[in-house]
Amino acid sequence: MYDKSYGNYSKSVTQTSAIATLMRNVYLWMTFALATTGLTAAYVASSPALAQIVLGGSTYLILALIELGIVWYLSSRVMSLSFSTASILFVLFSILNGVTLSCIFLVYTMESIATTFYITAGTFGVMTLVGYFTKNDLSTKRSFLIMALIGFIIATIVNLSLQSTQMMWLITYAGVLIFCGLTAYDTQKIKTMFLEMGGEKNEATLKVALLGSLTLYLDFINLFIYLLRIFGNRRN
C-alpha cells in the first residue's frame, strides 16, 4: 500500500532540494558578475589613458544610460529571451558596470576598498540568510521599501544641487538600511517565485534565477557603494 504522507514528504524534500539548487545558481551568477565587475574596474583604473577616456566627457553618461537600458530590458523581457541571450546581456552589464565603477579605485585606497568589500559581503550574507530562512512575510514591507527608495532617489538628486554634507551622510546611512532591507526582501521573493513555479529546474526557472542574481547583484553593489562612503579612505 502507498503511504500518502510519505509521498508528500518525499515530494517536499525533492522540491526543497531543487529550490536550494536554483538558489545556488542565483548566488553563483551573482558571484561571477561581481568578480567580472571588480576585475574590469581594476583593469580600467590601472590604465590612466583608458580611465581618462571612460571618465571624461560624455562617455561616462552614455555608459550609464546603456547600463540602465540593459537592466530595464532584462527585467521586462527576460522570459521572452533565450537563456543564452539573457546570460550574455547580464555579463555585458557586469562589464560595463565595472568600467563605470573604476573611478572608486582612483578615489579610495585599495586597503579600504578591500575592507569595505568584506564588510559588505558579511552584511549581505546575513541579510540574505534572513530573507531565505525567515518565516515572516517580507512582502508586507514592500510598500515601505519602495517609498523609502523613491524618497532616497529624490533626496540624492536634490543634494546634487545643494551639496549638503549633512544630507549626504543622511542619504548614505539611509542607503545602507534600505539596501539591507531590499536584500532580505529580494531573497525571499526569489525563493517564493521558485516555489510558485514548482521548484523544478528548467529554462523558465533558470531565467528567474538569472534575473534574481541581477537583482541581488544590484543590492550588493549599492550596499558596497554606501558602505564605502563610511569606511573608505580617500587617496591623498
PDB file of C-alpha atoms in Angstrom, residues 50-145:
ATOM      1  CA  LEU A  50      41.691  54.335 -20.651  1.00  0.00           C
ATOM      2  CA  ALA A  51      40.381  55.788 -17.388  1.00  0.00           C
ATOM      3  CA  GLN A  52      40.564  59.292 -18.839  1.00  0.00           C
ATOM      4  CA  ILE A  53      38.539  58.217 -21.875  1.00  0.00           C
ATOM      5  CA  VAL A  54      35.899  56.473 -19.778  1.00  0.00           C
ATOM      6  CA  LEU A  55      35.547  59.054 -17.031  1.00  0.00           C
ATOM      7  CA  GLY A  56      35.973  62.142 -19.163  1.00  0.00           C
ATOM      8  CA  GLY A  57      33.417  63.961 -21.275  1.00  0.00           C
ATOM      9  CA  SER A  58      30.099  62.301 -22.102  1.00  0.00           C
ATOM     10  CA  THR A  59      31.422  58.715 -22.259  1.00  0.00           C
ATOM     11  CA  TYR A  60      30.574  58.006 -18.627  1.00  0.00           C
ATOM     12  CA  LEU A  61      26.980  59.237 -19.046  1.00  0.00           C
ATOM     13  CA  ILE A  62      26.500  57.190 -22.217  1.00  0.00           C
ATOM     14  CA  LEU A  63      27.752  54.030 -20.500  1.00  0.00           C
ATOM     15  CA  ALA A  64      25.490  54.662 -17.504  1.00  0.00           C
ATOM     16  CA  LEU A  65      22.462  55.048 -19.787  1.00  0.00           C
ATOM     17  CA  ILE A  66      23.348  51.813 -21.612  1.00  0.00           C
ATOM     18  CA  GLU A  67      23.531  50.042 -18.242  1.00  0.00           C
ATOM     19  CA  LEU A  68      20.082  51.319 -17.287  1.00  0.00           C
ATOM     20  CA  GLY A  69      18.762  50.173 -20.646  1.00  0.00           C
ATOM     21  CA  ILE A  70      20.143  46.654 -20.177  1.00  0.00           C
ATOM     22  CA  VAL A  71      18.659  46.365 -16.668  1.00  0.00           C
ATOM     23  CA  TRP A  72      15.263  47.552 -17.903  1.00  0.00           C
ATOM     24  CA  TYR A  73      15.339  45.239 -20.922  1.00  0.00           C
ATOM     25  CA  LEU A  74      16.375  42.189 -18.908  1.00  0.00           C
ATOM     26  CA  SER A  75      13.846  42.872 -16.156  1.00  0.00           C
ATOM     27  CA  SER A  76      10.934  43.280 -18.572  1.00  0.00           C
ATOM     28  CA  ARG A  77      11.841  40.765 -21.319  1.00  0.00           C
ATOM     29  CA  VAL A  78      13.840  38.013 -19.630  1.00  0.00           C
ATOM     30  CA  MET A  79      11.114  35.366 -20.032  1.00  0.00           C
ATOM     31  CA  SER A  80      10.811  36.022 -23.765  1.00  0.00           C
ATOM     32  CA  LEU A  81      14.573  35.877 -24.345  1.00  0.00           C
ATOM     33  CA  SER A  82      16.609  32.722 -24.732  1.00  0.00           C
ATOM     34  CA  PHE A  83      18.666  31.846 -21.665  1.00  0.00           C
ATOM     35  CA  SER A  84      21.921  32.319 -23.601  1.00  0.00           C
ATOM     36  CA  THR A  85      20.898  35.816 -24.763  1.00  0.00           C
ATOM     37  CA  ALA A  86      19.850  36.823 -21.246  1.00  0.00           C
ATOM     38  CA  SER A  87      23.156  35.486 -19.901  1.00  0.00           C
ATOM     39  CA  ILE A  88      25.190  37.476 -22.434  1.00  0.00           C
ATOM     40  CA  LEU A  89      23.305  40.662 -21.545  1.00  0.00           C
ATOM     41  CA  PHE A  90      23.947  40.074 -17.836  1.00  0.00           C
ATOM     42  CA  VAL A  91      27.671  39.557 -18.424  1.00  0.00           C
ATOM     43  CA  LEU A  92      27.789  42.651 -20.655  1.00  0.00           C
ATOM     44  CA  PHE A  93      26.088  44.664 -17.913  1.00  0.00           C
ATOM     45  CA  SER A  94      28.588  43.476 -15.291  1.00  0.00           C
ATOM     46  CA  ILE A  95      31.474  44.517 -17.563  1.00  0.00           C
ATOM     47  CA  LEU A  96      30.002  47.961 -18.272  1.00  0.00           C
ATOM     48  CA  ASN A  97      29.306  48.441 -14.577  1.00  0.00           C
ATOM     49  CA  GLY A  98      32.932  47.594 -13.871  1.00  0.00           C
ATOM     50  CA  VAL A  99      34.010  50.271 -16.335  1.00  0.00           C
ATOM     51  CA  THR A 100      31.868  52.961 -14.669  1.00  0.00           C
ATOM     52  CA  LEU A 101      32.847  51.833 -11.166  1.00  0.00           C
ATOM     53  CA  SER A 102      36.562  52.051 -11.986  1.00  0.00           C
ATOM     54  CA  CYS A 103      36.529  55.543 -10.506  1.00  0.00           C
ATOM     55  CA  ILE A 104      36.423  54.105  -6.964  1.00  0.00           C
ATOM     56  CA  PHE A 105      39.947  52.730  -7.458  1.00  0.00           C
ATOM     57  CA  LEU A 106      41.094  56.250  -8.302  1.00  0.00           C
ATOM     58  CA  VAL A 107      39.357  57.827  -5.300  1.00  0.00           C
ATOM     59  CA  TYR A 108      39.823  55.287  -2.484  1.00  0.00           C
ATOM     60  CA  THR A 109      42.803  53.271  -1.270  1.00  0.00           C
ATOM     61  CA  MET A 110      42.966  49.573  -2.157  1.00  0.00           C
ATOM     62  CA  GLU A 111      43.065  48.639   1.529  1.00  0.00           C
ATOM     63  CA  SER A 112      39.818  50.445   2.332  1.00  0.00           C
ATOM     64  CA  ILE A 113      38.127  49.046  -0.795  1.00  0.00           C
ATOM     65  CA  ALA A 114      39.080  45.505   0.250  1.00  0.00           C
ATOM     66  CA  THR A 115      37.967  46.093   3.849  1.00  0.00           C
ATOM     67  CA  THR A 116      34.645  47.544   2.735  1.00  0.00           C
ATOM     68  CA  PHE A 117      34.097  44.627   0.353  1.00  0.00           C
ATOM     69  CA  TYR A 118      34.460  42.155   3.231  1.00  0.00           C
ATOM     70  CA  ILE A 119      32.113  44.235   5.392  1.00  0.00           C
ATOM     71  CA  THR A 120      29.607  44.335   2.533  1.00  0.00           C
ATOM     72  CA  ALA A 121      29.901  40.591   1.936  1.00  0.00           C
ATOM     73  CA  GLY A 122      29.282  39.892   5.628  1.00  0.00           C
ATOM     74  CA  THR A 123      26.330  42.267   5.848  1.00  0.00           C
ATOM     75  CA  PHE A 124      24.845  40.977   2.602  1.00  0.00           C
ATOM     76  CA  GLY A 125      25.313  37.378   3.740  1.00  0.00           C
ATOM     77  CA  VAL A 126      23.441  37.973   6.984  1.00  0.00           C
ATOM     78  CA  MET A 127      20.547  39.782   5.298  1.00  0.00           C
ATOM     79  CA  THR A 128      20.143  37.227   2.512  1.00  0.00           C
ATOM     80  CA  LEU A 129      20.079  34.418   5.106  1.00  0.00           C
ATOM     81  CA  VAL A 130      17.394  36.333   6.983  1.00  0.00           C
ATOM     82  CA  GLY A 131      15.366  36.614   3.779  1.00  0.00           C
ATOM     83  CA  TYR A 132      15.801  32.925   2.945  1.00  0.00           C
ATOM     84  CA  PHE A 133      15.004  31.403   6.334  1.00  0.00           C
ATOM     85  CA  THR A 134      12.594  33.860   7.978  1.00  0.00           C
ATOM     86  CA  LYS A 135       9.006  32.704   8.403  1.00  0.00           C
ATOM     87  CA  ASN A 136       7.748  36.293   8.302  1.00  0.00           C
ATOM     88  CA  ASP A 137       6.193  37.516   5.074  1.00  0.00           C
ATOM     89  CA  LEU A 138       8.504  40.328   3.989  1.00  0.00           C
ATOM     90  CA  SER A 139       6.165  41.281   1.131  1.00  0.00           C
ATOM     91  CA  THR A 140       4.252  43.304   3.730  1.00  0.00           C
ATOM     92  CA  LYS A 141       7.314  45.585   3.874  1.00  0.00           C
ATOM     93  CA  ARG A 142       7.365  46.040   0.095  1.00  0.00           C
ATOM     94  CA  SER A 143       5.378  49.303   0.053  1.00  0.00           C
ATOM     95  CA  PHE A 144       7.584  50.825   2.751  1.00  0.00           C
ATOM     96  CA  LEU A 145      10.782  49.810   0.946  1.00  0.00           C
TER      97      LEU A 145
END
